[in-house]
Tab-separated table of C-alpha atoms and ligand atoms in Angstrom:
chain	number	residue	atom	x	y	z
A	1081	UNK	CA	-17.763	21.124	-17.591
A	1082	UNK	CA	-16.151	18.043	-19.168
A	1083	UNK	CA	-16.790	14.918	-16.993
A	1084	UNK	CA	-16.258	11.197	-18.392
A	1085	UNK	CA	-19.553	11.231	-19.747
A	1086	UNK	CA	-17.863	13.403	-22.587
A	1087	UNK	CA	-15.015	10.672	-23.201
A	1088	UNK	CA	-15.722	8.103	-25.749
A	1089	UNK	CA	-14.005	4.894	-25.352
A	1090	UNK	CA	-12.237	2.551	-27.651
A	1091	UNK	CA	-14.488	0.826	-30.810
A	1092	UNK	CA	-15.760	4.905	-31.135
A	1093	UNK	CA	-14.324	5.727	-34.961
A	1094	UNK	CA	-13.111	9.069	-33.801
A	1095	UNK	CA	-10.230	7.469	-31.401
A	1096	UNK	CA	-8.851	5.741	-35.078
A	1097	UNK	CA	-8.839	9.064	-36.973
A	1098	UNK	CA	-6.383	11.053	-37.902
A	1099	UNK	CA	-7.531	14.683	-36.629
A	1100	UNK	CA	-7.291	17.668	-38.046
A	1101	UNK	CA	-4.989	20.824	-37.125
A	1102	UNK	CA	-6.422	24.095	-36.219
A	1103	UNK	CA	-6.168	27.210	-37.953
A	1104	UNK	CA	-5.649	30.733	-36.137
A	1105	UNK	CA	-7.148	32.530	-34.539
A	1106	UNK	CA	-9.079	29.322	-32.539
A	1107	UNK	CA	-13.347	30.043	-32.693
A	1108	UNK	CA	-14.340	30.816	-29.268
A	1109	UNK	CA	-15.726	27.273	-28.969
A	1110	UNK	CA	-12.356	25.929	-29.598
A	1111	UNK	CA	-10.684	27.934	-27.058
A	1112	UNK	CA	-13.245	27.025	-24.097
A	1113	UNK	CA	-12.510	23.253	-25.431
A	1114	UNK	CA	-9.049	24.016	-24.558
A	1115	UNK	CA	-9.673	25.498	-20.954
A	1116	UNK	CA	-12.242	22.523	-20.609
A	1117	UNK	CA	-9.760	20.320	-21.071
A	1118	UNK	CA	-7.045	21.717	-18.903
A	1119	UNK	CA	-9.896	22.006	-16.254
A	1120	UNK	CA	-10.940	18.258	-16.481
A	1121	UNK	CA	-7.350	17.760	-15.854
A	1122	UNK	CA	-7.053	19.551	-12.891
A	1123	UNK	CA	-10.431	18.317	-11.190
A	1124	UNK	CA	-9.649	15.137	-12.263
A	1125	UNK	CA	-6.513	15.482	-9.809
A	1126	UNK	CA	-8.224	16.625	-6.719
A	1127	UNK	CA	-9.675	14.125	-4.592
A	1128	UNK	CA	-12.639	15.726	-3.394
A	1129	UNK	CA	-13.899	17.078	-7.240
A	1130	UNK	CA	-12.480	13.159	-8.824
A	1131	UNK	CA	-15.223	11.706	-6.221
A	1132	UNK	CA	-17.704	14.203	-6.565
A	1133	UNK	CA	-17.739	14.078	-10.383
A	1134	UNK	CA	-16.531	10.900	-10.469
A	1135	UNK	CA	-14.070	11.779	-12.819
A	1136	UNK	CA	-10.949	8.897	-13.317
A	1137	UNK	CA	-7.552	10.797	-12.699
A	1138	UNK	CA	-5.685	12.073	-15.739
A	1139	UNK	CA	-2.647	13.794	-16.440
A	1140	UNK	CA	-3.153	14.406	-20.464
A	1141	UNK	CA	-6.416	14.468	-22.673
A	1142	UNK	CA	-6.753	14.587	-26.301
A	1143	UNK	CA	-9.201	16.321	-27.880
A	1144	UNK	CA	-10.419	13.335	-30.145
A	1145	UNK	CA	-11.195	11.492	-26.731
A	1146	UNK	CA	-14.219	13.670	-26.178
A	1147	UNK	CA	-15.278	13.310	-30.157
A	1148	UNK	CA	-13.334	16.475	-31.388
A	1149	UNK	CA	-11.386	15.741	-34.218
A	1150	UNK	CA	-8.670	18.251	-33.734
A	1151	UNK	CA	-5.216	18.483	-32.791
A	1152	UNK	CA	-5.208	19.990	-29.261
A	1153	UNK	CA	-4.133	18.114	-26.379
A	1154	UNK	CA	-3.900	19.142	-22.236
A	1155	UNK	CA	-1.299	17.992	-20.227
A	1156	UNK	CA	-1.142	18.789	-16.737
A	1157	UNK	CA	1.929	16.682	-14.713
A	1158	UNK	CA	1.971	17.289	-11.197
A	1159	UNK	CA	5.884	17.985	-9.979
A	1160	UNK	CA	7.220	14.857	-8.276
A	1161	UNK	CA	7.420	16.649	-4.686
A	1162	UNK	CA	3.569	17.127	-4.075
A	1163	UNK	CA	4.096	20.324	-2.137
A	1164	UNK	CA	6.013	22.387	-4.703
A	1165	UNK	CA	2.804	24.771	-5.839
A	1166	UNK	CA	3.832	24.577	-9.589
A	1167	UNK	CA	3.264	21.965	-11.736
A	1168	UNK	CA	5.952	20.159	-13.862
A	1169	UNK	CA	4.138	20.825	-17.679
A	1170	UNK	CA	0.351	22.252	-17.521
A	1171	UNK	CA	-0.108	23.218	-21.328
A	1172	UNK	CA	-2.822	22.962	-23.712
A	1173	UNK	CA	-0.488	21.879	-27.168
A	1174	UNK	CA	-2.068	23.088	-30.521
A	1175	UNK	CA	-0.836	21.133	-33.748
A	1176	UNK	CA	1.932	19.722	-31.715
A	1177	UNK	CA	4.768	18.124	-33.198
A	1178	UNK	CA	7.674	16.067	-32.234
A	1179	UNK	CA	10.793	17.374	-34.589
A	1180	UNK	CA	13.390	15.570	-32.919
A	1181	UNK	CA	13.717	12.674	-30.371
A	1182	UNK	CA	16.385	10.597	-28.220
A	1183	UNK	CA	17.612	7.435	-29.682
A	1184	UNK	CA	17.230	6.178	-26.259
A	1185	UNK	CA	14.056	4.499	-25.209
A	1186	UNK	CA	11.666	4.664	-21.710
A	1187	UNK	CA	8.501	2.705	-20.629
A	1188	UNK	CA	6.393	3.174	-17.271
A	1189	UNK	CA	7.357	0.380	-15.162
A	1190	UNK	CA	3.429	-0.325	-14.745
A	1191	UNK	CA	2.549	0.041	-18.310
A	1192	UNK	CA	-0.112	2.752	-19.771
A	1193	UNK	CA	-3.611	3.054	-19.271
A	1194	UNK	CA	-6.339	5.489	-20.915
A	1195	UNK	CA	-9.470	7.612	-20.002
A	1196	UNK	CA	-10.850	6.174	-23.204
A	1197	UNK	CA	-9.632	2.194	-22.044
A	1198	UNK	CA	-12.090	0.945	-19.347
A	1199	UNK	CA	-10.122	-2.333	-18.958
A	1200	UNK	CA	-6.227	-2.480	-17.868
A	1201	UNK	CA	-4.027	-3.694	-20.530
A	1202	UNK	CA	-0.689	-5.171	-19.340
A	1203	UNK	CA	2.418	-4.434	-20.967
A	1204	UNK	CA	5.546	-2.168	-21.753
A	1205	UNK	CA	4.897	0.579	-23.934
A	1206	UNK	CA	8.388	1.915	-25.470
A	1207	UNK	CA	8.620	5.739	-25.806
A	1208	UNK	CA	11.102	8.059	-26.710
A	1209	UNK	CA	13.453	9.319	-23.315
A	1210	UNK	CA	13.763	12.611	-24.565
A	1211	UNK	CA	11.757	14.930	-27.126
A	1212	UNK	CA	12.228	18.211	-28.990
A	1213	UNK	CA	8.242	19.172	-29.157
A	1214	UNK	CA	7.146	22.109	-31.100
A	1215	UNK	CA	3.306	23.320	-31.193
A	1216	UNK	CA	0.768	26.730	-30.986
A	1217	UNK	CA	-0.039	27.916	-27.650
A	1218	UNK	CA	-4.017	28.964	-27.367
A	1219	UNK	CA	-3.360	32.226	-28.924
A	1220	UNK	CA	-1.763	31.264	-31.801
A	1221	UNK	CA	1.815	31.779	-30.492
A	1222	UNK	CA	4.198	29.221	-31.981
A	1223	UNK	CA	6.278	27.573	-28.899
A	1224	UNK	CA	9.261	24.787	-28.708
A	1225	UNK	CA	9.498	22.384	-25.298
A	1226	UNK	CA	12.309	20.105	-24.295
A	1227	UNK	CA	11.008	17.169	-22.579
A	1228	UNK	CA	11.784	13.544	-20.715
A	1229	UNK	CA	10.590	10.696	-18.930
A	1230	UNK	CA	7.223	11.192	-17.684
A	1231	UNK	CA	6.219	14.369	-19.123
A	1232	UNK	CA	7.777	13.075	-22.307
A	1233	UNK	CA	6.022	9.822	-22.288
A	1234	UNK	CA	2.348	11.788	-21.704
A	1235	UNK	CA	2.891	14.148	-24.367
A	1236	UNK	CA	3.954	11.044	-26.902
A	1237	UNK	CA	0.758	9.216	-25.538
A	1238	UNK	CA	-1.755	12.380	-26.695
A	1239	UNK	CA	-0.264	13.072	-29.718
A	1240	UNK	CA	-0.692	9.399	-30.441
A	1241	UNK	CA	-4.461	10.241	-30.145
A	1242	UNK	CA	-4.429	12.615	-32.632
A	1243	UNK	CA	-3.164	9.919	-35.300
A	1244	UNK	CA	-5.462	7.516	-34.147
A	1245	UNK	CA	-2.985	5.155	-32.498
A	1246	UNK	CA	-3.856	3.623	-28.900
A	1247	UNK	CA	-1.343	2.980	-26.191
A	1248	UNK	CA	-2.076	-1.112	-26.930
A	1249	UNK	CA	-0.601	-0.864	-30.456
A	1250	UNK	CA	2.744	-0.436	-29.216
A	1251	UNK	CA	2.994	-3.105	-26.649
A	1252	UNK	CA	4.387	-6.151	-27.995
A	1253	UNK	CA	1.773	-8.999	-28.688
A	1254	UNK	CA	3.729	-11.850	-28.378
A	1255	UNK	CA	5.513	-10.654	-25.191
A	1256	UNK	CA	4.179	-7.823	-23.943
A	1257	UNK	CA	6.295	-8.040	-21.003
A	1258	UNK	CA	9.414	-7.879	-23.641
A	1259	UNK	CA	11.680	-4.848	-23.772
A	1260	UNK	CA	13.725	-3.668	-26.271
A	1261	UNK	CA	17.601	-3.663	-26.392
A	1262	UNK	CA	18.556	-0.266	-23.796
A	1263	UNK	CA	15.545	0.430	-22.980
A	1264	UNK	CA	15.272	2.070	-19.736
A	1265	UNK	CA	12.097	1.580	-16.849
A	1266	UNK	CA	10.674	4.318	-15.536
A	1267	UNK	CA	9.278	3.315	-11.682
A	1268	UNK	CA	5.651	4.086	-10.840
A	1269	UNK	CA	6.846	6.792	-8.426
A	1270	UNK	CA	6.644	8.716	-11.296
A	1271	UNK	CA	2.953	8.023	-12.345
A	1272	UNK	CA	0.241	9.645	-10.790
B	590	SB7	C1	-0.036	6.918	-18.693
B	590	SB7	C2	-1.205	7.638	-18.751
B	590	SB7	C3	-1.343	8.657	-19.665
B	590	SB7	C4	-0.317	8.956	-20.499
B	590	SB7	C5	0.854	8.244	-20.444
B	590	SB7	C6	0.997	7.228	-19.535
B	590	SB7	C7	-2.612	9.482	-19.770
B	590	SB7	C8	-3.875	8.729	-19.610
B	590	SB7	C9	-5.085	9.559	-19.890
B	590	SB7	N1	-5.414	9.542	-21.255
B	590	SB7	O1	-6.112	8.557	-21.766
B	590	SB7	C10	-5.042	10.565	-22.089
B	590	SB7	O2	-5.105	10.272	-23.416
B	591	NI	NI1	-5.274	8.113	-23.680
């Protein structure tokens, strides 16, 4: 089981790579790294297993952020009415790519943070409103997703992992409470 132990945090070389894609079919250890990490995800949402593992809550991992150098990321977005049984996006993404985006921009009202980040860094980080995203599912299927706002912003913050880029590097440093021309907010009703 992944738990934060597993999570290297920022000065680790790994989070400043650029990782590798996979090649199919995954090795069985890379396909239990992609249920792990769907798994941390999920426990990581549940009250009783966040306390009892003491796991911080996450909706996306990257595989770099527990020292794999590959390009896999989880993303598991609760929908925004917390009784509907189905969640909003619960993928693992293999050699995902964004092929198109909106010219339109979106930022989480209360800025990012990052399992790998033990310190909260103020500021708006700009993000594209709407992406075209096309990657591999787990068995080597090829697969194309339409996505905005929050899911959108999540899936832009893990693939950012996998090029080595932190959520910080795209926060303004003169005025990190600055925000580009049409940029639109998203509220923190939409965060987990
Ligand atoms: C806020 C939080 C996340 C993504 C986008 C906005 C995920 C935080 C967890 N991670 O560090 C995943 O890389
Ligand atoms: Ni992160």
């Amino acid at each position: 089981m992944l738990t934060m132990k597993d999570v290297i945090r920022e000065g680790h070389p790994t989070l400043r790579k650029v990782a590798e894609e996979l090649t199919f079919p995954l090795t069985d250890e890379e396909k239990d790294l992609a249920a792990e990490m769907l798994q941390f995800l999920k426990n990581s949402q549940d009250p009783e297993l966040a306390e009892k593992y003491e796991l911080r809550p996450g909706v996306g991992i990257a595989a770099p952020q527990v020292d794999i150098s590959k390009r896999m990321i989880a993303v598991h977005v609760p929908s925004e009415d917390p009784e509907d049984p189905l969640p909003e996006l619960s993928e693992v993404l293999i050699n995902p790519k964004i092929v198109s985006h909106s010219v339109q921009q979106t930022c989480l009202s209360e800025g990012e943070g990052c399992l790998s980040v033990d310190r909260e860094v103020p500021g708006y980080v700009p993000r594209h409103k709407r992406i075209r995203v096309e990657y591999f599912d787990v068995d080597g299927n090829k697969q194309k997703k339409r996505l905005k706002n929050f899911p959108a912003i999540v899936v832009q913050h893990e693939i950012d992992h996998l090029n080595g880029v932190m959520f910080y590097d795209r926060i303004d440093p003169d005025n990190p409470l600055a925000l580009p021309e049409g940029i639109d907010i998203l509220g923190a009703e939409e965060e987990l």
